[in-house]
PDB file of C-alpha atoms in Angstrom:
ATOM      1  CA  UNK A   1     -14.316 -80.045  26.583  1.00 50.00           C
ATOM      2  CA  UNK A   2     -12.844 -78.681  29.812  1.00 55.00           C
ATOM      3  CA  UNK A   3     -11.736 -82.210  30.774  1.00 51.00           C
ATOM      4  CA  UNK A   4     -10.128 -82.696  27.354  1.00 55.00           C
ATOM      5  CA  UNK A   5      -8.171 -79.451  27.705  1.00 52.00           C
ATOM      6  CA  UNK A   6      -7.065 -80.489  31.200  1.00 48.00           C
ATOM      7  CA  UNK A   7      -5.820 -83.842  29.905  1.00 49.00           C
ATOM      8  CA  UNK A   8      -3.861 -82.150  27.106  1.00 61.00           C
ATOM      9  CA  UNK A   9      -2.219 -79.630  29.423  1.00 78.00           C
ATOM     10  CA  UNK A  10       1.410 -80.415  30.061  1.00 87.00           C
ATOM     11  CA  UNK A  11       2.792 -80.223  33.556  1.00 95.00           C
ATOM     12  CA  UNK A  12       5.338 -77.502  34.187  1.00 97.00           C
ATOM     13  CA  UNK A  13       8.744 -78.841  35.173  1.00 98.00           C
ATOM     14  CA  UNK A  14      11.587 -76.902  36.784  1.00 98.00           C
ATOM     15  CA  UNK A  15      14.814 -78.350  35.413  1.00 98.00           C
ATOM     16  CA  UNK A  16      18.087 -78.081  37.312  1.00 98.00           C
ATOM     17  CA  UNK A  17      21.314 -79.344  35.752  1.00 98.00           C
ATOM     18  CA  UNK A  18      24.987 -79.961  36.462  1.00 98.00           C
ATOM     19  CA  UNK A  19      27.690 -77.853  34.827  1.00 97.00           C
ATOM     20  CA  UNK A  20      28.536 -80.465  32.172  1.00 97.00           C
ATOM     21  CA  UNK A  21      24.911 -80.857  31.112  1.00 98.00           C
ATOM     22  CA  UNK A  22      24.083 -77.188  30.584  1.00 98.00           C
ATOM     23  CA  UNK A  23      24.060 -77.385  26.775  1.00 98.00           C
ATOM     24  CA  UNK A  24      21.753 -80.413  26.796  1.00 98.00           C
ATOM     25  CA  UNK A  25      19.496 -78.815  29.426  1.00 98.00           C
ATOM     26  CA  UNK A  26      19.123 -75.711  27.266  1.00 98.00           C
ATOM     27  CA  UNK A  27      18.165 -77.863  24.277  1.00 98.00           C
ATOM     28  CA  UNK A  28      15.545 -79.665  26.377  1.00 98.00           C
ATOM     29  CA  UNK A  29      14.041 -76.391  27.610  1.00 98.00           C
ATOM     30  CA  UNK A  30      14.090 -74.945  24.079  1.00 98.00           C
ATOM     31  CA  UNK A  31      11.901 -77.802  22.868  1.00 97.00           C
ATOM     32  CA  UNK A  32       9.177 -77.375  25.495  1.00 96.00           C
ATOM     33  CA  UNK A  33       7.454 -74.287  26.883  1.00 96.00           C
ATOM     34  CA  UNK A  34       6.522 -76.320  29.956  1.00 97.00           C
ATOM     35  CA  UNK A  35      10.164 -76.837  31.029  1.00 98.00           C
ATOM     36  CA  UNK A  36      11.850 -73.948  32.830  1.00 98.00           C
ATOM     37  CA  UNK A  37      15.564 -73.922  33.598  1.00 98.00           C
ATOM     38  CA  UNK A  38      16.716 -73.317  37.170  1.00 98.00           C
ATOM     39  CA  UNK A  39      20.208 -72.626  38.483  1.00 98.00           C
ATOM     40  CA  UNK A  40      22.622 -73.876  41.124  1.00 98.00           C
ATOM     41  CA  UNK A  41      25.770 -72.178  42.371  1.00 98.00           C
ATOM     42  CA  UNK A  42      28.475 -74.810  41.957  1.00 98.00           C
ATOM     43  CA  UNK A  43      31.205 -73.536  44.262  1.00 97.00           C
ATOM     44  CA  UNK A  44      33.957 -75.175  46.302  1.00 96.00           C
ATOM     45  CA  UNK A  45      35.570 -74.472  49.632  1.00 97.00           C
ATOM     46  CA  UNK A  46      39.331 -73.993  49.807  1.00 97.00           C
ATOM     47  CA  UNK A  47      39.768 -77.677  50.656  1.00 96.00           C
ATOM     48  CA  UNK A  48      38.013 -78.690  47.431  1.00 94.00           C
ATOM     49  CA  UNK A  49      34.781 -79.949  48.940  1.00 96.00           C
ATOM     50  CA  UNK A  50      31.516 -78.622  47.423  1.00 97.00           C
ATOM     51  CA  UNK A  51      29.970 -75.363  48.592  1.00 98.00           C
ATOM     52  CA  UNK A  52      26.597 -75.556  46.861  1.00 98.00           C
ATOM     53  CA  UNK A  53      23.547 -73.314  46.762  1.00 98.00           C
ATOM     54  CA  UNK A  54      20.158 -74.001  45.137  1.00 98.00           C
ATOM     55  CA  UNK A  55      18.865 -70.668  43.890  1.00 98.00           C
ATOM     56  CA  UNK A  56      15.220 -69.717  44.600  1.00 95.00           C
ATOM     57  CA  UNK A  57      14.745 -72.783  46.794  1.00 97.00           C
ATOM     58  CA  UNK A  58      11.524 -71.492  48.340  1.00 96.00           C
ATOM     59  CA  UNK A  59       9.973 -70.871  44.929  1.00 96.00           C
ATOM     60  CA  UNK A  60      10.145 -74.555  43.925  1.00 97.00           C
ATOM     61  CA  UNK A  61       7.793 -75.687  46.702  1.00 97.00           C
ATOM     62  CA  UNK A  62       4.823 -77.530  45.250  1.00 97.00           C
ATOM     63  CA  UNK A  63       6.455 -77.679  41.802  1.00 98.00           C
ATOM     64  CA  UNK A  64       7.508 -80.629  39.642  1.00 98.00           C
ATOM     65  CA  UNK A  65      11.305 -80.637  39.760  1.00 98.00           C
ATOM     66  CA  UNK A  66      13.927 -82.505  37.726  1.00 98.00           C
ATOM     67  CA  UNK A  67      17.712 -82.694  37.724  1.00 98.00           C
ATOM     68  CA  UNK A  68      19.829 -83.494  34.657  1.00 98.00           C
ATOM     69  CA  UNK A  69      22.975 -85.269  35.848  1.00 98.00           C
ATOM     70  CA  UNK A  70      26.221 -86.391  34.254  1.00 98.00           C
ATOM     71  CA  UNK A  71      28.302 -88.880  36.249  1.00 97.00           C
ATOM     72  CA  UNK A  72      31.276 -88.571  33.916  1.00 95.00           C
ATOM     73  CA  UNK A  73      33.880 -89.290  36.602  1.00 93.00           C
ATOM     74  CA  UNK A  74      33.998 -90.121  40.330  1.00 94.00           C
ATOM     75  CA  UNK A  75      35.219 -86.569  41.028  1.00 94.00           C
ATOM     76  CA  UNK A  76      31.885 -84.971  40.049  1.00 96.00           C
ATOM     77  CA  UNK A  77      29.495 -87.546  41.463  1.00 97.00           C
ATOM     78  CA  UNK A  78      29.548 -86.411  45.106  1.00 97.00           C
ATOM     79  CA  UNK A  79      28.587 -82.792  44.418  1.00 98.00           C
ATOM     80  CA  UNK A  80      25.725 -83.899  42.182  1.00 98.00           C
ATOM     81  CA  UNK A  81      24.503 -86.447  44.721  1.00 98.00           C
ATOM     82  CA  UNK A  82      24.418 -83.653  47.288  1.00 98.00           C
ATOM     83  CA  UNK A  83      21.988 -81.727  45.070  1.00 98.00           C
ATOM     84  CA  UNK A  84      20.014 -84.851  44.140  1.00 98.00           C
ATOM     85  CA  UNK A  85      19.453 -85.668  47.817  1.00 98.00           C
ATOM     86  CA  UNK A  86      18.559 -82.061  48.679  1.00 98.00           C
ATOM     87  CA  UNK A  87      15.961 -81.244  45.996  1.00 98.00           C
ATOM     88  CA  UNK A  88      13.234 -83.742  47.038  1.00 98.00           C
ATOM     89  CA  UNK A  89      13.352 -82.342  50.595  1.00 97.00           C
ATOM     90  CA  UNK A  90      12.353 -78.851  49.435  1.00 98.00           C
ATOM     91  CA  UNK A  91       8.635 -79.759  49.480  1.00 97.00           C
ATOM     92  CA  UNK A  92       8.511 -80.341  45.726  1.00 98.00           C
ATOM     93  CA  UNK A  93       5.447 -81.985  44.165  1.00 98.00           C
ATOM     94  CA  UNK A  94       7.590 -84.613  42.430  1.00 98.00           C
ATOM     95  CA  UNK A  95      11.233 -85.263  41.637  1.00 98.00           C
ATOM     96  CA  UNK A  96      12.760 -86.764  38.497  1.00 98.00           C
ATOM     97  CA  UNK A  97      16.441 -87.585  38.070  1.00 98.00           C
ATOM     98  CA  UNK A  98      17.598 -87.788  34.460  1.00 98.00           C
ATOM     99  CA  UNK A  99      20.863 -89.716  34.291  1.00 98.00           C
ATOM    100  CA  UNK A 100      21.296 -90.420  30.564  1.00 98.00           C
ATOM    101  CA  UNK A 101      24.378 -92.590  31.080  1.00 97.00           C
ATOM    102  CA  UNK A 102      24.519 -95.000  34.023  1.00 96.00           C
ATOM    103  CA  UNK A 103      28.327 -95.192  34.162  1.00 94.00           C
ATOM    104  CA  UNK A 104      28.839 -98.362  36.185  1.00 90.00           C
ATOM    105  CA  UNK A 105      26.285-100.341  34.171  1.00 80.00           C
ATOM    106  CA  UNK A 106      28.867-102.597  32.544  1.00 82.00           C
ATOM    107  CA  UNK A 107      30.241-103.666  35.934  1.00 78.00           C
ATOM    108  CA  UNK A 108      27.239-105.746  36.943  1.00 77.00           C
ATOM    109  CA  UNK A 109      28.777-109.227  37.209  1.00 73.00           C
ATOM    110  CA  UNK A 110      30.929-111.115  39.664  1.00 73.00           C
ATOM    111  CA  UNK A 111      33.188-113.651  38.005  1.00 77.00           C
ATOM    112  CA  UNK A 112      35.079-114.596  41.151  1.00 86.00           C
ATOM    113  CA  UNK A 113      34.851-113.958  44.862  1.00 91.00           C
ATOM    114  CA  UNK A 114      36.201-110.494  45.570  1.00 92.00           C
ATOM    115  CA  UNK A 115      34.842-108.787  42.443  1.00 90.00           C
ATOM    116  CA  UNK A 116      32.794-105.697  43.285  1.00 90.00           C
ATOM    117  CA  UNK A 117      29.700-105.127  41.140  1.00 88.00           C
ATOM    118  CA  UNK A 118      29.735-101.319  41.215  1.00 92.00           C
ATOM    119  CA  UNK A 119      26.528-101.167  39.164  1.00 92.00           C
ATOM    120  CA  UNK A 120      24.771-102.518  42.244  1.00 92.00           C
ATOM    121  CA  UNK A 121      26.613-100.023  44.476  1.00 93.00           C
ATOM    122  CA  UNK A 122      25.458 -97.061  42.375  1.00 95.00           C
ATOM    123  CA  UNK A 123      21.916 -98.412  42.239  1.00 95.00           C
ATOM    124  CA  UNK A 124      21.857 -98.708  46.044  1.00 96.00           C
ATOM    125  CA  UNK A 125      23.042 -95.113  46.446  1.00 97.00           C
ATOM    126  CA  UNK A 126      20.368 -93.793  44.081  1.00 97.00           C
ATOM    127  CA  UNK A 127      17.740 -95.958  45.753  1.00 97.00           C
ATOM    128  CA  UNK A 128      18.202 -93.894  48.907  1.00 97.00           C
ATOM    129  CA  UNK A 129      17.169 -90.583  47.338  1.00 98.00           C
ATOM    130  CA  UNK A 130      14.613 -89.093  49.761  1.00 97.00           C
ATOM    131  CA  UNK A 131      10.963 -89.511  48.829  1.00 96.00           C
ATOM    132  CA  UNK A 132       9.316 -86.260  47.737  1.00 96.00           C
ATOM    133  CA  UNK A 133       5.747 -85.220  48.511  1.00 95.00           C
ATOM    134  CA  UNK A 134       4.719 -86.899  45.251  1.00 93.00           C
ATOM    135  CA  UNK A 135       6.285 -90.248  46.115  1.00 96.00           C
ATOM    136  CA  UNK A 136       9.380 -92.086  44.872  1.00 97.00           C
ATOM    137  CA  UNK A 137      11.878 -90.447  42.534  1.00 97.00           C
ATOM    138  CA  UNK A 138      11.521 -91.152  38.823  1.00 98.00           C
ATOM    139  CA  UNK A 139      14.906 -92.174  37.424  1.00 97.00           C
ATOM    140  CA  UNK A 140      15.347 -91.826  33.651  1.00 98.00           C
ATOM    141  CA  UNK A 141      18.280 -93.776  32.159  1.00 97.00           C
ATOM    142  CA  UNK A 142      19.100 -94.419  28.497  1.00 98.00           C
ATOM    143  CA  UNK A 143      20.188 -97.809  27.173  1.00 96.00           C
ATOM    144  CA  UNK A 144      21.441 -99.222  30.445  1.00 92.00           C
ATOM    145  CA  UNK A 145      23.994-101.953  29.777  1.00 86.00           C
ATOM    146  CA  UNK A 146      21.818-104.807  31.061  1.00 82.00           C
ATOM    147  CA  UNK A 147      18.053-104.612  31.505  1.00 79.00           C
ATOM    148  CA  UNK A 148      18.145-106.824  34.585  1.00 83.00           C
ATOM    149  CA  UNK A 149      19.840-103.946  36.397  1.00 87.00           C
ATOM    150  CA  UNK A 150      16.370-102.495  36.999  1.00 85.00           C
ATOM    151  CA  UNK A 151      16.127-105.045  39.820  1.00 90.00           C
ATOM    152  CA  UNK A 152      19.170-103.519  41.543  1.00 92.00           C
ATOM    153  CA  UNK A 153      17.091-100.485  42.516  1.00 95.00           C
ATOM    154  CA  UNK A 154      15.014-100.280  45.669  1.00 94.00           C
ATOM    155  CA  UNK A 155      11.426 -99.100  46.079  1.00 90.00           C
ATOM    156  CA  UNK A 156      12.348 -95.430  46.680  1.00 89.00           C
ATOM    157  CA  UNK A 157      13.059 -94.935  42.967  1.00 96.00           C
ATOM    158  CA  UNK A 158      11.106 -95.851  39.841  1.00 96.00           C
ATOM    159  CA  UNK A 159      13.561 -96.618  37.004  1.00 95.00           C
ATOM    160  CA  UNK A 160      12.324 -95.501  33.592  1.00 95.00           C
ATOM    161  CA  UNK A 161      14.530 -97.082  30.932  1.00 95.00           C
ATOM    162  CA  UNK A 162      14.556 -95.172  27.655  1.00 97.00           C
ATOM    163  CA  UNK A 163      16.528 -95.777  24.458  1.00 97.00           C
ATOM    164  CA  UNK A 164      18.313 -93.776  21.781  1.00 98.00           C
ATOM    165  CA  UNK A 165      17.510 -96.296  19.030  1.00 98.00           C
ATOM    166  CA  UNK A 166      14.533 -94.293  17.630  1.00 98.00           C
ATOM    167  CA  UNK A 167      16.986 -91.447  16.921  1.00 98.00           C
ATOM    168  CA  UNK A 168      19.203 -93.842  14.973  1.00 98.00           C
ATOM    169  CA  UNK A 169      16.279 -95.270  12.995  1.00 98.00           C
ATOM    170  CA  UNK A 170      15.115 -91.777  12.081  1.00 98.00           C
ATOM    171  CA  UNK A 171      18.615 -90.869  10.886  1.00 98.00           C
ATOM    172  CA  UNK A 172      19.026 -94.064   8.868  1.00 98.00           C
ATOM    173  CA  UNK A 173      15.778 -93.412   7.015  1.00 97.00           C
ATOM    174  CA  UNK A 174      17.216 -90.037   5.925  1.00 98.00           C
ATOM    175  CA  UNK A 175      20.238 -91.605   4.205  1.00 98.00           C
ATOM    176  CA  UNK A 176      20.242 -91.927   0.395  1.00 97.00           C
ATOM    177  CA  UNK A 177      21.121 -95.639   0.692  1.00 97.00           C
ATOM    178  CA  UNK A 178      18.543 -96.396   3.387  1.00 97.00           C
ATOM    179  CA  UNK A 179      17.258 -99.438   1.422  1.00 97.00           C
ATOM    180  CA  UNK A 180      20.759-100.967   1.447  1.00 98.00           C
ATOM    181  CA  UNK A 181      21.413-100.819   5.214  1.00 98.00           C
ATOM    182  CA  UNK A 182      22.104-103.838   7.394  1.00 98.00           C
ATOM    183  CA  UNK A 183      22.551-103.754  11.168  1.00 98.00           C
ATOM    184  CA  UNK A 184      25.507-105.519  12.767  1.00 98.00           C
ATOM    185  CA  UNK A 185      25.994-106.378  16.415  1.00 98.00           C
ATOM    186  CA  UNK A 186      29.537-106.825  17.766  1.00 96.00           C
ATOM    187  CA  UNK A 187      28.464-109.663  20.067  1.00 93.00           C
ATOM    188  CA  UNK A 188      25.454-111.665  21.264  1.00 93.00           C
ATOM    189  CA  UNK A 189      24.915-109.254  24.146  1.00 91.00           C
ATOM    190  CA  UNK A 190      24.317-106.320  21.808  1.00 94.00           C
ATOM    191  CA  UNK A 191      22.031-108.465  19.652  1.00 95.00           C
ATOM    192  CA  UNK A 192      19.896-109.467  22.657  1.00 94.00           C
ATOM    193  CA  UNK A 193      19.785-105.853  23.792  1.00 93.00           C
ATOM    194  CA  UNK A 194      18.659-104.240  20.523  1.00 96.00           C
ATOM    195  CA  UNK A 195      17.446-106.708  17.882  1.00 96.00           C
ATOM    196  CA  UNK A 196      13.723-106.298  18.682  1.00 96.00           C
ATOM    197  CA  UNK A 197      13.947-102.550  17.985  1.00 97.00           C
ATOM    198  CA  UNK A 198      15.693-103.055  14.632  1.00 97.00           C
ATOM    199  CA  UNK A 199      13.927-106.107  13.234  1.00 94.00           C
ATOM    200  CA  UNK A 200      13.000-104.527   9.885  1.00 94.00           C
ATOM    201  CA  UNK A 201      16.704-104.313   8.932  1.00 97.00           C
ATOM    202  CA  UNK A 202      18.735-107.325   7.757  1.00 98.00           C
ATOM    203  CA  UNK A 203      20.957-108.365  10.653  1.00 98.00           C
ATOM    204  CA  UNK A 204      24.532-109.501  11.076  1.00 98.00           C
ATOM    205  CA  UNK A 205      25.988-110.862  14.301  1.00 98.00           C
ATOM    206  CA  UNK A 206      29.678-111.012  15.159  1.00 97.00           C
ATOM    207  CA  UNK A 207      31.207-112.678  18.177  1.00 93.00           C
ATOM    208  CA  UNK A 208      34.428-112.502  20.141  1.00 85.00           C
ATOM    209  CA  UNK A 209      36.453-115.667  20.617  1.00 83.00           C
ATOM    210  CA  UNK A 210      39.564-116.060  22.697  1.00 74.00           C
ATOM    211  CA  UNK A 211      42.719-117.318  21.005  1.00 75.00           C
ATOM    212  CA  UNK A 212      45.514-117.430  23.547  1.00 72.00           C
ATOM    213  CA  UNK A 213      45.758-113.973  25.077  1.00 71.00           C
ATOM    214  CA  UNK A 214      43.849-112.331  22.227  1.00 77.00           C
ATOM    215  CA  UNK A 215      40.128-111.833  21.663  1.00 76.00           C
ATOM    216  CA  UNK A 216      39.328-112.210  17.971  1.00 88.00           C
ATOM    217  CA  UNK A 217      36.158-110.856  16.337  1.00 92.00           C
ATOM    218  CA  UNK A 218      34.548-113.191  13.825  1.00 94.00           C
ATOM    219  CA  UNK A 219      31.431-113.176  11.698  1.00 96.00           C
ATOM    220  CA  UNK A 220      28.832-115.451  13.297  1.00 95.00           C
ATOM    221  CA  UNK A 221      25.807-114.996  11.017  1.00 96.00           C
ATOM    222  CA  UNK A 222      24.516-112.729   8.249  1.00 97.00           C
ATOM    223  CA  UNK A 223      25.992-111.458   4.990  1.00 97.00           C
ATOM    224  CA  UNK A 224      27.517-107.950   4.805  1.00 98.00           C
ATOM    225  CA  UNK A 225      28.499-108.198   1.114  1.00 98.00           C
ATOM    226  CA  UNK A 226      27.672-105.018  -0.886  1.00 98.00           C
ATOM    227  CA  UNK A 227      25.751-103.548   2.078  1.00 98.00           C
ATOM    228  CA  UNK A 228      26.089-100.371   4.145  1.00 98.00           C
ATOM    229  CA  UNK A 229      26.523-102.027   7.533  1.00 98.00           C
ATOM    230  CA  UNK A 230      25.833-100.083  10.729  1.00 98.00           C
ATOM    231  CA  UNK A 231      27.343-101.546  13.903  1.00 98.00           C
ATOM    232  CA  UNK A 232      25.081-100.931  16.915  1.00 98.00           C
ATOM    233  CA  UNK A 233      26.063-101.129  20.579  1.00 97.00           C
ATOM    234  CA  UNK A 234      25.101 -99.416  23.830  1.00 96.00           C
ATOM    235  CA  UNK A 235      28.500 -97.855  24.559  1.00 96.00           C
ATOM    236  CA  UNK A 236      32.076 -97.508  23.409  1.00 97.00           C
ATOM    237  CA  UNK A 237      35.199 -97.241  25.550  1.00 95.00           C
ATOM    238  CA  UNK A 238      38.510 -97.653  23.714  1.00 94.00           C
ATOM    239  CA  UNK A 239      36.758 -98.652  20.493  1.00 95.00           C
ATOM    240  CA  UNK A 240      38.885-101.721  19.922  1.00 93.00           C
ATOM    241  CA  UNK A 241      35.935-104.070  19.395  1.00 93.00           C
ATOM    242  CA  UNK A 242      34.268-101.714  16.895  1.00 96.00           C
ATOM    243  CA  UNK A 243      37.488-101.412  14.892  1.00 95.00           C
ATOM    244  CA  UNK A 244      37.989-105.186  14.759  1.00 95.00           C
ATOM    245  CA  UNK A 245      34.348-105.653  13.817  1.00 96.00           C
ATOM    246  CA  UNK A 246      34.720-103.133  10.984  1.00 97.00           C
ATOM    247  CA  UNK A 247      37.727-105.025   9.627  1.00 96.00           C
ATOM    248  CA  UNK A 248      35.796-108.306   9.605  1.00 97.00           C
ATOM    249  CA  UNK A 249      32.781-106.748   7.876  1.00 97.00           C
ATOM    250  CA  UNK A 250      34.988-105.072   5.241  1.00 97.00           C
ATOM    251  CA  UNK A 251      36.826-108.348   4.641  1.00 97.00           C
ATOM    252  CA  UNK A 252      33.460-110.005   3.955  1.00 97.00           C
ATOM    253  CA  UNK A 253      32.556-107.430   1.311  1.00 97.00           C
ATOM    254  CA  UNK A 254      30.728-104.639   3.133  1.00 98.00           C
ATOM    255  CA  UNK A 255      30.400-101.601   0.842  1.00 97.00           C
ATOM    256  CA  UNK A 256      30.481 -99.156   3.777  1.00 97.00           C
ATOM    257  CA  UNK A 257      30.639 -99.508   7.554  1.00 98.00           C
ATOM    258  CA  UNK A 258      29.206 -97.036  10.068  1.00 98.00           C
ATOM    259  CA  UNK A 259      28.618 -97.220  13.817  1.00 98.00           C
ATOM    260  CA  UNK A 260      26.117 -96.106  16.439  1.00 98.00           C
ATOM    261  CA  UNK A 261      26.507 -96.085  20.223  1.00 98.00           C
ATOM    262  CA  UNK A 262      24.238 -94.361  22.704  1.00 98.00           C
ATOM    263  CA  UNK A 263      27.081 -93.635  25.121  1.00 98.00           C
ATOM    264  CA  UNK A 264      30.391 -92.431  23.682  1.00 98.00           C
ATOM    265  CA  UNK A 265      32.603 -92.710  26.755  1.00 97.00           C
ATOM    266  CA  UNK A 266      35.960 -92.647  24.946  1.00 97.00           C
ATOM    267  CA  UNK A 267      38.401 -92.417  27.889  1.00 96.00           C
ATOM    268  CA  UNK A 268      41.773 -90.812  27.179  1.00 95.00           C
ATOM    269  CA  UNK A 269      40.491 -89.297  23.915  1.00 96.00           C
ATOM    270  CA  UNK A 270      40.229 -92.709  22.265  1.00 97.00           C
ATOM    271  CA  UNK A 271      37.755 -91.150  19.796  1.00 97.00           C
ATOM    272  CA  UNK A 272      40.813 -89.995  17.872  1.00 96.00           C
ATOM    273  CA  UNK A 273      41.195 -93.539  16.505  1.00 95.00           C
ATOM    274  CA  UNK A 274      38.065 -93.003  14.403  1.00 96.00           C
ATOM    275  CA  UNK A 275      38.845 -89.639  12.812  1.00 95.00           C
ATOM    276  CA  UNK A 276      38.969 -89.400   9.042  1.00 89.00           C
ATOM    277  CA  UNK A 277      42.617 -89.047   8.070  1.00 81.00           C
ATOM    278  CA  UNK A 278      43.153 -88.256   4.409  1.00 65.00           C
ATOM    279  CA  UNK A 279      41.792 -91.063   2.246  1.00 63.00           C
ATOM    280  CA  UNK A 280      41.476 -93.529   5.102  1.00 69.00           C
ATOM    281  CA  UNK A 281      37.828 -93.635   6.195  1.00 84.00           C
ATOM    282  CA  UNK A 282      37.144 -96.926   7.939  1.00 94.00           C
ATOM    283  CA  UNK A 283      33.806 -95.622   9.270  1.00 97.00           C
ATOM    284  CA  UNK A 284      31.554 -93.611   6.970  1.00 97.00           C
ATOM    285  CA  UNK A 285      29.436 -92.333   9.871  1.00 98.00           C
ATOM    286  CA  UNK A 286      29.760 -92.609  13.627  1.00 98.00           C
ATOM    287  CA  UNK A 287      26.556 -91.594  15.402  1.00 98.00           C
ATOM    288  CA  UNK A 288      26.484 -90.921  19.129  1.00 98.00           C
ATOM    289  CA  UNK A 289      24.042 -89.213  21.483  1.00 98.00           C
ATOM    290  CA  UNK A 290      24.787 -86.368  23.885  1.00 98.00           C
ATOM    291  CA  UNK A 291      24.604 -88.614  26.964  1.00 98.00           C
ATOM    292  CA  UNK A 292      28.325 -87.972  27.587  1.00 98.00           C
ATOM    293  CA  UNK A 293      28.703 -84.168  27.339  1.00 97.00           C
ATOM    294  CA  UNK A 294      32.496 -84.062  27.552  1.00 97.00           C
ATOM    295  CA  UNK A 295      32.806 -86.301  24.496  1.00 98.00           C
ATOM    296  CA  UNK A 296      30.260 -84.236  22.570  1.00 98.00           C
ATOM    297  CA  UNK A 297      32.358 -81.139  23.167  1.00 97.00           C
ATOM    298  CA  UNK A 298      35.563 -82.911  22.144  1.00 97.00           C
ATOM    299  CA  UNK A 299      34.310 -84.349  18.836  1.00 97.00           C
ATOM    300  CA  UNK A 300      32.423 -81.267  17.650  1.00 96.00           C
ATOM    301  CA  UNK A 301      32.750 -80.796  13.868  1.00 94.00           C
ATOM    302  CA  UNK A 302      35.039 -83.814  13.550  1.00 96.00           C
ATOM    303  CA  UNK A 303      34.202 -86.419  10.904  1.00 95.00           C
ATOM    304  CA  UNK A 304      32.864 -89.096  11.001  1.00 97.00           C
ATOM    305  CA  UNK A 305      31.071 -88.137  14.228  1.00 98.00           C
ATOM    306  CA  UNK A 306      27.500 -86.866  14.339  1.00 98.00           C
ATOM    307  CA  UNK A 307      25.493 -86.217  17.498  1.00 98.00           C
ATOM    308  CA  UNK A 308      21.865 -87.350  17.730  1.00 98.00           C
ATOM    309  CA  UNK A 309      20.469 -85.342  20.614  1.00 98.00           C
ATOM    310  CA  UNK A 310      18.413 -86.910  23.386  1.00 98.00           C
ATOM    311  CA  UNK A 311      16.829 -83.513  24.140  1.00 98.00           C
ATOM    312  CA  UNK A 312      13.442 -84.281  22.601  1.00 98.00           C
ATOM    313  CA  UNK A 313      13.252 -87.683  24.250  1.00 98.00           C
ATOM    314  CA  UNK A 314      14.181 -86.203  27.638  1.00 98.00           C
ATOM    315  CA  UNK A 315      11.536 -83.490  27.248  1.00 98.00           C
ATOM    316  CA  UNK A 316       8.944 -86.207  26.591  1.00 98.00           C
ATOM    317  CA  UNK A 317      10.174 -88.312  29.524  1.00 97.00           C
ATOM    318  CA  UNK A 318       9.710 -85.377  31.895  1.00 98.00           C
ATOM    319  CA  UNK A 319       6.003 -85.418  31.042  1.00 96.00           C
ATOM    320  CA  UNK A 320       5.490 -89.040  32.099  1.00 91.00           C
TER     321      UNK A 320
END
């Protein structure tokens, strides 16, 4: 009985977080009594370089420690890396880095000599996080652009690849037309990435073909007629591909079209292209996660957007 109680006991985790991720960190801590929030003083010197202080540094010795990061732009990465490299050296029992969105993940290929695969660069940087007393750093990432990127990391980190798809599936089962849903993928890459997790839904695959200087989206397989079609991808930038995909699906008779992406990057407020304007509602729903905090703040209470929080999944991942 004593052994059973010991096995059931959750480890206590001290969770630090960057400024952008405070709301998500508070949600994570709210969901688990075993996760306690910690604070950092995020200050700058007059020249703009970070002047950082980890509060109660001595008290975290021998404790399981985690950091919730958000690499939303190059300007915030250095200050967070400074904290990430400092925490494991404070005699902590273990260190976990939660980086929901791996921002350079889509830049993993070289098409000609001179291209720089910055996904590999970022992986090399993170691979040099100091080892804590408990061993290598655990690195939690959601829906990385290409699964083979796990091999970019060195032995000082243990990548733990999680996914937001269970959140989508749960939400789809709550819809009144759940029996009429089909899943569409904007290209073969998205299909390869997600089809095994969504096999119980009818599937539609689009593809992008080049015609002159244009890339045209066409229906490759599947029938969207009279269906509520949900386009699934790992991330969105400008949204151009999703919009073209929606047009193709509607032209082939889709009753409704919605979209899901784990990472809503939306540079230069490109999310505005999807807002419901009067009677024009190209997308019935647009589900995103809170992996990109700045976007979550920007689209709050704006249809058709709905945020599916990663908080519960992160809380579970911190217990691994």
